[in-house]
Amino acid sequence: MKRSLKQTLKRSLQRYGHAWILSFGLLYLGWFAYLERTVTRRYHVIHVAWDDQIPFNEYFIIPYLLWFAYVSAAVVYFFFTSKTEYYQLCSYLFSGMIISMIVCTFFHNGTDFRPAVDPDKNICSWLVAGLYRTDTCTNVFPSVHVYNSICTHVAIRRSSVLRRFKGFKWLQIGSFVLMVLICLSTVFLKQHSVIDGVGAAVMAYALYYVVYGTSTAREARTARRKALG
């Protein structure tokens, strides 16, 4: 019995040992919770003229909340289907999230344009009011919502595993649309400034070459060899 249990544990570790990298997510959550408690005043306000031109729209809470399922589903899928793509996505996600926390630790920041929301107006307004209560208007630059959405779409678009499915083209299109809606939701809900999203996009662009640079170059060389026959 003991030997069987030991063998089962050994097989599980061999098969699912790559779950260790998810511990960085716990580090992020603890760090973020600390900043939420401590950064409550004397922070730099992130606000540009474009922010005032964007109207508040409570219906964007739907894609905003879908972010949790979008990112989590991608991580879980690659966890069970491709260790390589799983490690790439997690490295991409967590490196930017940790950089975001470093920025917020040394550059206290927040916004000042959240509107008053009537929770009795409709279900979406009720959800936004709840979001405002649980998530402060600080630690916003760069936007992790925008950053992680871009990372997830990049992973889906690059995936060699997902390319085997007939509906891959539609999956790509759906992922792109959801990514765009999530990014837009951050400004239409007044959770973030336009600057927060731009900062996240720049960070995603820079870290893409850190995470995928070697494999991208290898793929390009392979494609050239095939083209030359």
Short mmCIF file of N, CA, C and O in Angstrom, two decimals, residues 77 161-169 171:
data_model
loop_
_atom_site.label_atom_id
_atom_site.label_comp_id
_atom_site.label_asym_id
_atom_site.label_seq_id
_atom_site.Cartn_x
_atom_site.Cartn_y
_atom_site.Cartn_z
N TYR A 77 -5.07 25.04 -19.87
CA TYR A 77 -5.01 24.26 -21.11
C TYR A 77 -3.57 23.88 -21.45
O TYR A 77 -3.28 22.71 -21.73
N VAL A 161 0.09 23.58 -30.59
CA VAL A 161 -0.90 22.60 -30.15
C VAL A 161 -2.28 22.99 -30.66
O VAL A 161 -3.01 22.17 -31.23
N LEU A 162 -2.66 24.25 -30.49
CA LEU A 162 -3.98 24.71 -30.90
C LEU A 162 -4.14 24.73 -32.42
O LEU A 162 -5.25 24.64 -32.92
N ARG A 163 -3.04 24.85 -33.13
CA ARG A 163 -3.11 24.89 -34.59
C ARG A 163 -3.65 23.59 -35.19
O ARG A 163 -4.06 23.56 -36.35
N ARG A 164 -3.64 22.54 -34.41
CA ARG A 164 -4.13 21.25 -34.90
C ARG A 164 -5.66 21.23 -35.03
O ARG A 164 -6.21 20.38 -35.71
N PHE A 165 -6.33 22.15 -34.35
CA PHE A 165 -7.79 22.17 -34.39
C PHE A 165 -8.30 22.87 -35.65
O PHE A 165 -7.73 23.87 -36.10
N LYS A 166 -9.38 22.34 -36.19
CA LYS A 166 -9.97 22.91 -37.40
C LYS A 166 -10.43 24.35 -37.17
O LYS A 166 -10.34 25.19 -38.06
N GLY A 167 -10.94 24.61 -36.00
CA GLY A 167 -11.47 25.95 -35.72
C GLY A 167 -10.45 26.92 -35.18
O GLY A 167 -10.82 27.92 -34.55
N PHE A 168 -9.17 26.64 -35.42
CA PHE A 168 -8.12 27.49 -34.85
C PHE A 168 -8.25 28.95 -35.31
O PHE A 168 -8.04 29.87 -34.52
N LYS A 169 -8.58 29.16 -36.59
CA LYS A 169 -8.73 30.52 -37.10
C LYS A 169 -9.78 31.29 -36.32
O LYS A 169 -9.56 32.45 -35.94
N LEU A 171 -10.84 30.57 -33.32
CA LEU A 171 -10.34 30.72 -31.95
C LEU A 171 -9.43 31.94 -31.85
O LEU A 171 -9.51 32.72 -30.90
#
